[in-house]
CSV table of C-alpha atoms in Angstrom, one decimal:
chain,number,residue,atom,x,y,z
A,1,MET,CA,-12.1,10.5,1.0
A,2,ARG,CA,-15.3,11.6,1.7
A,3,PHE,CA,-16.5,13.0,5.2
A,4,ARG,CA,-18.7,9.8,5.6
A,5,GLU,CA,-16.0,7.3,4.7
A,6,ILE,CA,-13.5,8.9,7.0
A,7,TYR,CA,-16.1,8.7,10.3
A,8,GLU,CA,-17.1,5.2,9.1
A,9,ASN,CA,-13.4,4.1,9.4
A,10,LEU,CA,-12.6,5.6,12.5
A,11,ASN,CA,-13.5,2.5,14.8
A,12,GLN,CA,-12.7,0.0,12.1
A,13,THR,CA,-10.9,-3.1,13.0
A,14,TYR,CA,-8.7,-5.2,11.0
A,15,SER,CA,-7.7,-9.3,10.9
A,16,PHE,CA,-4.1,-8.1,11.3
A,17,SER,CA,-1.7,-5.8,12.1
A,18,SER,CA,0.5,-4.2,9.2
A,19,VAL,CA,3.7,-1.9,8.6
A,20,GLN,CA,3.9,0.8,5.9
A,21,PHE,CA,4.8,3.8,4.7
A,22,LYS,CA,2.8,6.5,3.3
A,23,TYR,CA,3.7,8.7,0.2
A,24,ASP,CA,4.6,12.7,0.7
A,25,ASN,CA,1.7,14.9,-0.8
A,26,GLU,CA,3.5,15.4,-4.3
A,27,ILE,CA,3.6,11.8,-5.0
A,28,ALA,CA,0.3,10.9,-3.0
A,29,GLY,CA,-1.7,13.8,-4.8
A,30,GLU,CA,-0.3,12.7,-8.5
A,31,VAL,CA,-1.2,9.1,-7.8
A,32,LEU,CA,-4.7,10.3,-7.1
A,33,ARG,CA,-4.8,12.9,-10.1
A,34,PHE,CA,-3.9,9.9,-12.6
A,35,SER,CA,-6.5,7.3,-11.1
A,36,SER,CA,-9.5,10.0,-11.1
A,37,ILE,CA,-8.1,11.1,-14.7
A,38,LEU,CA,-8.1,7.6,-16.0
A,39,LEU,CA,-10.4,5.8,-14.1
A,40,LYS,CA,-14.3,6.1,-14.2
A,41,GLU,CA,-16.3,5.1,-11.2
A,42,ASP,CA,-18.0,2.3,-13.5
A,43,ASP,CA,-14.5,0.7,-14.1
A,44,LEU,CA,-13.7,0.0,-10.1
A,45,TYR,CA,-14.4,-3.2,-8.6
A,46,TYR,CA,-16.2,-3.3,-4.8
A,47,ASP,CA,-16.7,-6.1,-2.7
A,48,GLU,CA,-19.8,-7.2,-0.8
A,49,ASP,CA,-18.9,-4.9,2.0
A,50,GLY,CA,-18.2,-1.6,-0.4
A,51,GLY,CA,-14.5,-2.2,0.0
A,52,CYS,CA,-11.8,-2.2,-2.7
A,53,GLY,CA,-12.3,0.4,-5.4
A,54,ARG,CA,-10.1,3.7,-5.6
A,55,GLU,CA,-6.8,3.4,-3.1
A,56,ASN,CA,-7.2,6.9,-1.3
A,57,ASP,CA,-4.5,6.2,1.3
A,58,ILE,CA,-1.5,6.3,-0.7
A,59,HIS,CA,1.2,3.5,0.7
A,60,THR,CA,3.1,0.8,0.2
A,61,THR,CA,3.0,-2.1,2.7
A,62,ILE,CA,6.1,-3.7,3.9
A,63,LEU,CA,4.4,-6.7,6.1
A,64,TYR,CA,0.7,-7.4,6.4
A,65,GLY,CA,-0.2,-10.1,8.5
A,66,ILE,CA,1.2,-9.3,11.9
A,67,ILE,CA,-0.6,-11.3,14.7
A,68,SER,CA,-0.1,-8.8,17.5
A,69,PRO,CA,-1.8,-5.9,18.0
A,70,SER,CA,1.1,-4.6,20.1
A,71,SER,CA,3.8,-2.5,18.1
A,72,ASN,CA,6.5,-2.8,20.7
A,73,LYS,CA,8.6,-5.7,19.1
A,74,VAL,CA,8.1,-4.0,15.7
A,75,ARG,CA,9.4,-0.3,16.9
A,76,SER,CA,12.5,-2.1,18.7
A,77,LEU,CA,13.2,-3.3,15.7
A,78,LEU,CA,12.7,-0.9,13.1
A,79,ASN,CA,13.7,2.5,15.2
A,80,LYS,CA,17.2,1.5,14.7
A,81,LEU,CA,17.3,1.6,11.3
A,82,THR,CA,18.1,4.3,8.8
A,83,PRO,CA,15.8,6.4,6.4
A,84,PHE,CA,15.7,5.0,2.8
A,85,GLU,CA,14.8,6.0,-0.5
A,86,VAL,CA,12.2,4.4,-3.0
A,87,GLU,CA,11.8,4.9,-6.6
A,88,LEU,CA,8.6,4.3,-8.5
A,89,GLY,CA,8.6,2.3,-11.7
A,90,ASP,CA,6.1,0.8,-14.2
A,91,ILE,CA,2.5,0.7,-13.7
A,92,SER,CA,1.6,-3.2,-13.6
A,93,PHE,CA,-1.4,-5.3,-12.5
A,94,PHE,CA,-1.6,-8.1,-9.9
A,95,GLU,CA,-4.7,-10.3,-11.7
A,96,GLN,CA,-7.0,-12.0,-9.0
A,97,GLU,CA,-9.8,-14.1,-9.9
A,98,GLU,CA,-12.4,-11.5,-9.4
A,99,TYR,CA,-10.7,-8.2,-10.0
A,100,ASP,CA,-7.4,-6.7,-11.3
A,101,VAL,CA,-5.1,-4.4,-9.0
A,102,MET,CA,-3.4,-1.5,-11.0
A,103,LYS,CA,-0.4,-0.8,-9.1
A,104,ILE,CA,2.9,1.2,-9.4
A,105,GLU,CA,6.0,-0.9,-8.9
A,106,VAL,CA,8.4,0.3,-6.1
A,107,HIS,CA,11.8,-0.2,-6.0
A,108,SER,CA,14.2,-0.4,-3.1
A,109,SER,CA,16.4,-3.3,-1.7
A,110,TYR,CA,15.9,-1.8,1.5
A,111,LEU,CA,12.0,-2.5,1.4
A,112,TYR,CA,13.0,-6.1,1.2
A,113,TYR,CA,15.7,-6.0,4.1
A,114,ILE,CA,13.0,-4.6,6.4
A,115,ASN,CA,10.5,-7.3,5.1
A,116,ALA,CA,13.0,-9.8,5.8
A,117,LEU,CA,13.7,-8.8,9.1
A,118,LEU,CA,10.3,-8.5,10.3
A,119,LYS,CA,9.4,-12.0,9.1
A,120,GLU,CA,12.5,-13.3,10.8
A,121,ASN,CA,11.4,-11.5,14.2
A,122,ILE,CA,7.7,-11.2,14.0
A,123,ASP,CA,4.6,-13.5,14.2
A,124,TYR,CA,2.7,-13.2,11.0
A,125,GLN,CA,0.4,-15.3,8.4
A,126,THR,CA,0.2,-14.3,4.8
A,127,ASN,CA,-1.5,-16.0,1.4
A,128,TYR,CA,1.3,-14.2,-0.1
A,129,PRO,CA,4.9,-15.6,0.5
A,130,GLU,CA,6.9,-13.6,-2.1
A,131,TYR,CA,7.4,-9.9,-1.0
A,132,ILE,CA,6.5,-7.5,-4.1
A,133,PRO,CA,7.0,-3.8,-3.0
A,134,HIS,CA,4.0,-1.9,-5.1
A,135,CYS,CA,1.4,1.2,-4.3
A,136,THR,CA,-1.9,0.4,-5.2
A,137,ILE,CA,-4.1,2.5,-7.5
A,138,ALA,CA,-7.3,0.9,-7.6
A,139,TYR,CA,-9.0,-2.4,-7.9
A,140,LEU,CA,-10.5,-3.0,-11.4
A,141,LYS,CA,-13.8,-4.7,-12.7
A,142,LYS,CA,-12.0,-7.7,-15.0
A,143,GLY,CA,-12.1,-6.7,-18.5
A,144,ILE,CA,-11.3,-2.9,-17.6
A,145,LYS,CA,-7.4,-3.0,-17.9
A,146,GLU,CA,-7.5,-4.2,-21.5
A,147,ARG,CA,-9.3,-0.9,-22.6
A,148,LEU,CA,-7.0,1.4,-20.7
A,149,ASN,CA,-4.8,3.6,-22.7
A,150,PHE,CA,-1.8,5.1,-20.3
A,151,ASP,CA,1.8,5.3,-20.3
A,152,LYS,CA,3.0,2.7,-18.2
A,153,ARG,CA,6.1,4.6,-17.4
A,154,TYR,CA,4.2,7.8,-15.7
A,155,PHE,CA,5.7,7.3,-12.2
A,156,ASN,CA,9.1,6.0,-13.5
A,157,GLY,CA,11.8,7.5,-11.8
A,158,MET,CA,9.8,9.5,-9.1
A,159,LYS,CA,11.3,9.1,-5.5
A,160,GLN,CA,10.7,10.0,-2.1
A,161,ASP,CA,12.8,9.3,1.0
A,162,VAL,CA,11.3,7.6,3.9
A,163,PHE,CA,12.1,8.9,7.2
A,164,SER,CA,9.2,6.7,9.3
A,165,VAL,CA,7.1,4.0,8.9
A,166,GLU,CA,3.5,3.2,10.4
A,167,PHE,CA,2.4,0.6,12.4
A,168,SER,CA,-1.1,-0.1,11.7
A,169,SER,CA,-2.8,-2.5,14.5
A,170,LYS,CA,-5.5,-4.8,14.0
A,171,ASP,CA,-7.5,-2.5,16.7
A,172,GLY,CA,-7.2,0.3,14.2
A,173,SER,CA,-4.6,2.4,16.2
A,174,LEU,CA,-2.1,3.9,14.0
A,175,GLU,CA,1.6,4.5,15.1
A,176,LYS,CA,4.6,6.5,13.8
A,177,ILE,CA,7.6,4.8,14.1
A,178,LYS,CA,10.7,7.1,13.2
A,179,LEU,CA,13.8,5.5,11.2
A,180,ASN,CA,16.4,7.0,13.7
A,181,GLY,CA,19.4,4.8,12.9
């Protein structure tokens, strides 16, 4: 991420809070390298506010749309859980009306468990009722994915142990929550 982007995002607020985990430097670096080699700047979709484009914060969201800016309830639920492993799968796409999301499928039954636990105990709202764990690579202009030439299994089998998650508050603050169970 460029210095200006970091500076502009320091005091950014959001409509909702979320829970996610970040990838280690090895996997995150490989996702960024893959993206920079495969995708040209002209391939990327940006919204009217300059958002979207290439994902620079390599993560998987567990639940977006949390109403509260406070992490208290989330922390009390999650810090009792045990660390878990995720495995990366195929590269695939979410097709949206204005753009396509290039993503890596993420496999872990524990992610579904955590997502369900949060949904049962936290006030949230979403436009996406089905949880599909993934790691976003980039937002592409329509028509770009059809011309790309890559091995969809490039990330298959890469694994990471997850020892903590982040609560990203809608006020822009981040809190690391260790899985201590």
